[in-house]
Structure formats: structure tokens, C-alpha cells
Tab-separated table of C-alpha atoms in Angstrom:
chain	number	residue	atom	x	y	z
X	1	MET	CA	75.950	77.192	43.852
X	2	PRO	CA	77.945	75.931	46.870
X	3	ILE	CA	79.633	78.727	48.821
X	4	GLY	CA	83.099	77.262	48.189
X	5	THR	CA	82.537	77.256	44.424
X	6	TYR	CA	81.161	80.800	44.563
X	7	ILE	CA	84.285	82.057	46.355
X	8	ARG	CA	86.638	80.322	43.889
X	9	VAL	CA	84.815	81.636	40.810
X	10	ARG	CA	84.549	85.158	42.248
X	11	ARG	CA	88.293	85.227	42.919
X	12	ALA	CA	89.066	83.898	39.433
X	13	SER	CA	86.715	86.517	37.949
X	14	ARG	CA	88.641	89.246	39.740
X	15	ALA	CA	91.839	87.774	38.268
X	16	ALA	CA	90.270	87.794	34.793
X	17	ALA	CA	89.522	91.512	35.098
X	18	LEU	CA	93.078	92.242	36.260
X	19	LEU	CA	94.478	90.285	33.307
X	20	ARG	CA	92.458	92.343	30.826
X	21	LEU	CA	92.641	95.755	32.468
X	22	THR	CA	96.198	95.939	33.807
X	23	ARG	CA	99.759	95.085	32.889
X	24	LEU	CA	100.375	93.289	36.170
X	25	THR	CA	102.328	90.061	35.670
X	26	ILE	CA	100.666	86.708	36.237
X	27	ILE	CA	102.837	86.219	39.326
X	28	GLU	CA	101.737	89.617	40.682
X	29	ILE	CA	98.058	88.829	40.115
X	30	SER	CA	98.479	85.424	41.740
X	31	ALA	CA	100.035	87.016	44.826
X	32	LYS	CA	97.536	89.897	44.918
X	33	LEU	CA	94.626	87.450	45.120
X	34	PHE	CA	96.385	85.138	47.613
X	35	TYR	CA	96.788	82.017	45.491
X	36	ASP	CA	99.258	79.499	46.952
X	37	SER	CA	101.426	79.675	43.829
X	38	GLN	CA	101.380	80.699	40.188
X	39	GLN	CA	100.862	77.033	39.256
X	40	THR	CA	97.792	76.784	41.497
X	41	PHE	CA	96.434	79.999	39.998
X	42	THR	CA	96.971	78.754	36.430
X	43	ARG	CA	95.279	75.391	37.075
X	44	GLU	CA	92.298	76.954	38.835
X	45	PHE	CA	91.877	79.659	36.193
X	46	LYS	CA	91.948	77.204	33.278
X	47	LYS	CA	89.519	74.881	35.054
X	48	ILE	CA	86.977	77.699	35.363
X	49	PHE	CA	87.418	79.621	32.091
X	50	GLY	CA	89.043	77.156	29.682
X	51	TYR	CA	92.078	79.404	29.125
X	52	THR	CA	95.380	79.738	30.901
X	53	PRO	CA	95.892	83.249	32.313
X	54	ARG	CA	98.334	84.038	29.509
X	55	GLN	CA	95.914	82.811	26.818
X	56	TYR	CA	93.074	84.818	28.367
X	57	ARG	CA	95.145	87.994	28.290
X	58	MET	CA	96.148	87.480	24.646
X	59	ILE	CA	92.804	86.645	23.000
X	60	PRO	CA	91.636	89.535	20.748
X	61	PHE	CA	88.437	90.136	22.717
X	62	TRP	CA	87.448	90.193	26.375
X	63	SER	CA	85.627	86.924	27.098
X	64	PHE	CA	83.000	87.095	29.864
X	65	LYS	CA	82.007	83.426	29.659
X	66	GLY	CA	82.052	81.961	33.158
X	67	LEU	CA	82.707	85.261	34.967
X	68	LEU	CA	80.727	85.850	38.135
X	69	GLY	CA	79.938	89.206	39.701
X	70	ARG	CA	78.343	90.025	43.025
X	71	ARG	CA	74.871	88.512	43.090
X	72	GLU	CA	71.874	90.037	44.821
X	73	ILE	CA	68.731	88.262	45.959
X	74	ASN	CA	65.761	88.752	43.603
X	75	CYS	CA	67.790	91.029	41.313
X	76	GLU	CA	66.896	90.987	37.617
X	77	TYR	CA	69.871	91.844	35.435
X	78	LEU	CA	69.502	93.954	32.316
X	79	GLN	CA	68.850	92.107	29.069
X	80	PRO	CA	70.599	93.540	25.989
X	81	ARG	CA	69.377	94.111	22.465
X	82	ILE	CA	71.965	93.542	19.747
X	83	CYS	CA	72.389	96.521	17.422
X	84	TYR	CA	74.568	97.611	14.526
X	85	LEU	CA	76.326	100.966	14.787
X	86	LYS	CA	77.853	102.888	11.901
X	87	GLU	CA	81.337	104.383	12.183
X	88	ARG	CA	81.444	107.891	13.636
X	89	ASN	CA	84.247	110.395	14.098
X	90	ILE	CA	83.741	112.307	17.335
X	91	ILE	CA	85.306	115.366	18.969
X	92	GLY	CA	84.970	116.183	22.642
X	93	GLN	CA	86.506	116.785	26.047
X	94	CYS	CA	88.679	113.981	27.401
X	95	PHE	CA	89.729	112.748	30.848
X	96	ASN	CA	91.170	109.499	32.227
X	97	PHE	CA	90.181	107.428	35.257
X	98	ARG	CA	91.073	104.109	36.860
X	99	ASP	CA	88.246	102.146	38.439
X	100	LEU	CA	84.912	102.405	36.624
X	101	VAL	CA	84.524	98.684	35.960
X	102	PHE	CA	85.551	97.525	39.401
X	103	TYR	CA	83.795	99.332	42.214
X	104	SER	CA	82.588	102.793	43.213
X	105	GLY	CA	86.028	104.083	44.147
X	106	ILE	CA	87.428	107.616	44.249
X	107	ASP	CA	88.066	107.803	40.496
X	108	SER	CA	84.548	106.618	39.680
X	109	LYS	CA	83.054	109.274	41.962
X	110	CYS	CA	85.286	111.920	40.362
X	111	ARG	CA	84.165	110.780	36.906
X	112	LEU	CA	80.525	110.898	37.983
X	113	GLY	CA	81.064	114.412	39.301
X	114	LYS	CA	82.392	115.583	35.936
X	115	LEU	CA	79.520	113.952	34.069
X	116	TYR	CA	77.001	115.436	36.497
X	117	ASP	CA	78.469	118.913	35.957
X	118	SER	CA	77.989	118.454	32.209
X	119	LEU	CA	74.476	117.128	32.722
X	120	LYS	CA	73.466	120.138	34.841
X	121	LYS	CA	74.250	122.361	31.851
X	122	ASN	CA	72.395	120.145	29.353
X	123	THR	CA	69.318	117.938	29.420
X	124	ALA	CA	71.317	115.169	27.710
X	125	ILE	CA	74.971	114.329	27.141
X	126	THR	CA	76.716	111.704	25.025
X	127	VAL	CA	79.857	110.027	26.313
X	128	SER	CA	82.296	107.435	24.973
X	129	ASN	CA	84.629	105.313	27.108
X	130	ARG	CA	87.546	103.122	26.110
X	131	ILE	CA	88.168	100.334	28.608
X	132	PRO	CA	91.013	99.553	28.983
X	133	PHE	CA	93.122	102.499	27.867
X	134	HIS	CA	96.655	101.960	29.175
X	135	ASP	CA	99.279	104.545	29.974
X	136	LYS	CA	102.871	103.625	30.857
X	137	THR	CA	101.963	102.481	34.371
X	138	ASN	CA	100.347	99.260	35.546
X	139	ASP	CA	97.301	101.145	36.782
X	140	ILE	CA	93.845	100.465	35.397
X	141	ILE	CA	93.229	103.249	32.933
X	142	ALA	CA	90.109	104.105	30.985
X	143	ARG	CA	89.450	107.139	28.832
X	144	THR	CA	86.198	109.081	28.776
X	145	VAL	CA	85.305	111.582	26.056
X	146	VAL	CA	82.264	113.839	26.488
X	147	TRP	CA	80.998	114.594	22.989
X	148	ASP	CA	81.006	118.267	22.017
X	149	ARG	CA	80.413	119.599	18.505
X	150	ASN	CA	82.105	122.889	19.449
X	151	LYS	CA	85.742	122.549	18.357
X	152	HIS	CA	86.772	125.452	20.593
X	153	PHE	CA	85.889	123.434	23.712
X	154	SER	CA	87.127	120.054	22.436
X	155	ASP	CA	90.573	118.630	23.103
X	156	SER	CA	90.283	115.138	21.577
X	157	GLU	CA	89.149	113.369	18.441
X	158	ILE	CA	88.141	109.698	18.500
X	159	LYS	CA	86.486	107.139	16.248
X	160	VAL	CA	83.538	104.982	17.286
X	161	ASP	CA	83.969	101.832	15.191
X	162	LYS	CA	81.214	100.267	13.126
X	163	GLY	CA	79.977	96.854	14.184
X	164	LEU	CA	77.776	95.014	16.656
X	165	TYR	CA	76.887	96.604	19.989
X	166	ALA	CA	74.932	95.341	22.984
X	167	TYR	CA	72.330	97.967	23.885
X	168	PHE	CA	71.239	98.355	27.522
X	169	PHE	CA	68.768	100.820	29.005
X	170	PHE	CA	68.078	101.791	32.591
X	171	ASN	CA	66.289	104.573	34.453
X	172	ASP	CA	67.381	105.239	38.021
X	173	THR	CA	68.853	107.819	40.354
X	174	TYR	CA	72.305	109.121	39.522
X	175	ASP	CA	73.721	107.450	42.645
X	176	GLN	CA	72.816	104.023	41.207
X	177	TYR	CA	74.701	104.589	37.947
X	178	VAL	CA	77.875	102.716	38.989
X	179	HIS	CA	75.768	99.857	40.368
X	180	HIS	CA	74.095	99.368	36.972
X	181	MET	CA	77.377	99.588	35.044
X	182	TYR	CA	78.965	96.988	37.329
X	183	ASN	CA	76.045	94.606	36.766
X	184	ILE	CA	76.176	95.086	32.994
X	185	TYR	CA	79.818	94.029	32.896
X	186	TYR	CA	79.957	91.342	35.558
X	187	ASN	CA	76.465	89.852	35.407
X	188	SER	CA	74.604	90.670	32.168
X	189	LEU	CA	77.525	89.982	29.809
X	190	PRO	CA	78.311	86.557	31.374
X	191	ILE	CA	74.614	85.589	31.547
X	192	TYR	CA	74.138	86.303	27.827
X	193	ASN	CA	77.595	84.959	26.893
X	194	LEU	CA	78.742	88.192	25.239
X	195	ASN	CA	82.351	89.126	24.532
X	196	LYS	CA	83.581	92.717	24.673
X	197	ARG	CA	85.324	94.062	21.582
X	198	ASP	CA	88.099	96.626	21.990
X	199	GLY	CA	86.979	100.127	21.126
X	200	TYR	CA	84.883	103.038	22.355
X	201	ASP	CA	81.397	102.498	23.734
X	202	VAL	CA	78.576	105.066	23.596
X	203	GLU	CA	76.462	106.344	26.496
X	204	VAL	CA	73.552	108.722	26.109
X	205	ILE	CA	72.521	110.087	29.520
X	206	LYS	CA	69.323	112.133	29.758
X	207	ARG	CA	68.229	114.092	32.827
X	208	ARG	CA	64.587	113.763	33.870
X	209	ASN	CA	62.444	116.076	35.993
X	210	ASP	CA	62.024	113.485	38.775
X	211	ASN	CA	65.757	113.531	39.665
X	212	THR	CA	66.435	110.330	37.760
X	213	ILE	CA	68.392	109.686	34.580
X	214	ASP	CA	67.759	107.625	31.464
X	215	CYS	CA	70.919	105.856	30.331
X	216	HIS	CA	71.178	104.339	26.850
X	217	TYR	CA	74.383	102.285	26.794
X	218	PHE	CA	75.964	100.732	23.682
X	219	LEU	CA	78.821	98.289	24.365
X	220	PRO	CA	80.980	96.991	21.466
X	221	ILE	CA	80.809	93.197	21.246
X	222	TYR	CA	82.741	90.536	19.359
X	223	CYS	CA	81.000	87.663	17.595
X	224	ASP	CA	82.263	85.101	15.063
X	225	ASP	CA	79.406	82.597	15.521
X	226	MET	CA	76.672	82.931	12.898
X	227	GLU	CA	74.222	80.978	15.105
X	228	PHE	CA	74.347	83.974	17.426
X	229	TYR	CA	72.183	85.892	14.956
X	230	ASN	CA	69.441	83.290	15.249
X	231	GLU	CA	69.398	83.486	19.045
X	232	MET	CA	69.204	87.277	19.479
X	233	GLN	CA	67.559	89.934	17.326
X	234	VAL	CA	69.962	92.072	15.314
X	235	TYR	CA	69.073	95.583	14.161
X	236	HIS	CA	70.940	96.726	11.025
X	237	ASN	CA	71.446	100.119	9.313
X	238	ASN	CA	71.192	102.204	12.517
X	239	ILE	CA	70.896	101.648	16.244
X	240	VAL	CA	67.491	103.305	16.226
X	241	LYS	CA	65.256	104.888	13.633
X	242	PRO	CA	67.031	107.842	11.966
X	243	GLU	CA	64.477	110.342	13.283
X	244	MET	CA	65.424	109.329	16.844
X	245	SER	CA	69.128	110.034	16.381
X	246	VAL	CA	68.740	113.619	17.587
X	247	THR	CA	66.661	112.502	20.586
X	248	LEU	CA	69.416	110.126	21.664
X	249	GLY	CA	72.129	112.669	21.012
X	250	LEU	CA	73.731	110.663	18.213
X	251	PRO	CA	74.951	112.537	15.139
X	252	LYS	CA	73.158	111.714	11.925
X	253	SER	CA	75.220	109.641	9.502
């Protein structure tokens, strides 16, 4: 890819994330990313993604087709398996943050600190995130709920919707967690042409004795194309075999 094209697509991809994750106006996003004008921004965006900025913001799913994340030499991006998850009602401890999907900023490090504290007390934890989760500001907001069956320590109740999920797995040091999550969103999803459905995801994080973690990540996806089922393997009934539900930290249905 020519360097000029790479720069244009990377900037438009940043705009796409801002359209989906914030309430910033199209004019504000155009100015934030240094487009000459709103008209220039709109033309460039539609040329790359096939939607105007307004259309992209309004579609009922988050389209990753055409998005481009940071690329690394000789890096192999995670390949998903497509799974079916049953509906689950979950209780747990909740907190909000602002920058998980973008970069390893202050909020992401704070979130990691809270998860690490939970992981030190347990060999495995299960977490659900809703991205985006807006408050009344224009900030990027996401909500994280650490599952906890003890009602005395829980402050929130959520529902994990039934439907198709993209399942990713990685084993690495805890410091590389944000790096993997970034690549899932901005490289794996575009490569495999997957669209994110609104709703809570599921993460099962297991601590290993060699100072690494296993992360099982289930991301809700949207699909209305039946040919999709012929291209990727779909697992029905449960994400994994029922006897593994305890191992992964998922409640039995």
C-alpha cells in the first residue's frame, strides 16, 4: 500500500472510531483530524468506507470493513472462531473508563490495574464490557462489569445477549493485553470483515504460573448474510462443551 493511501485510510479509520464511540459532531471530528473542510472529510470518508459519516454513525452495527489499524512487520493477527452464546443474566462489580479501544492511555492502565487486583485474588476472572456506553458527555465511555456471584459484593446487573460471537484466544504477558485488544478491533475484525453488534462482550482471563495470562474473548457480531455461515465454522448450542463452562468461568445455562 502506498504511504499516502496508508495515511489517508488510517486517518479515516480514526474518524470512524470517533463516529461510533463519541457524540462529537461531524464538524468537530473533521477539525480534530485536520481535514480541510467538512465537505472534504465527507467525500474522503465515503470513498473509503462506502458510507457518509452520518450514515456510518446511524447504521445499527459497527462496520469494520475497510478500517486500518497500526500494522507491524511480520505480525500475524488473531483469527476468530464464530460461536453461538446463550443469553445470560449477570451480576457483578461495575466501573467505567474511556480509552480501551484506542490506545494504552491512563484509563486503560487504571482498568488493567483493577482487573489485575481481581486476578491476584483469583486464578480466573470473567469480565463483560459494553463499548460504547455513553454518559451525558462527549467523552468515550465504556462500561466494565467483573462477574461476581456474591450479591453482597455486586453493584450491577447486566444481560449478555444471545447470538453470534467472534471468539479470540491469546496467551501473553499482562503488559501485552491492550496490544492484543487493539489488534482484535482494528486489524482482525477488518481482515475477516466482521461487524460488531451492540451489547456486552465476555472475557475470561486466567492467570498462569509463568506470569502470563490466557484470555478467552467473545465479541458480539452482527451478520445478515447467510453465505457467511458457509465461509466460517459456526458452533451452536454453547460456546464450548458444557463440561468446560466451569473451566472458562461461564455459568451453566
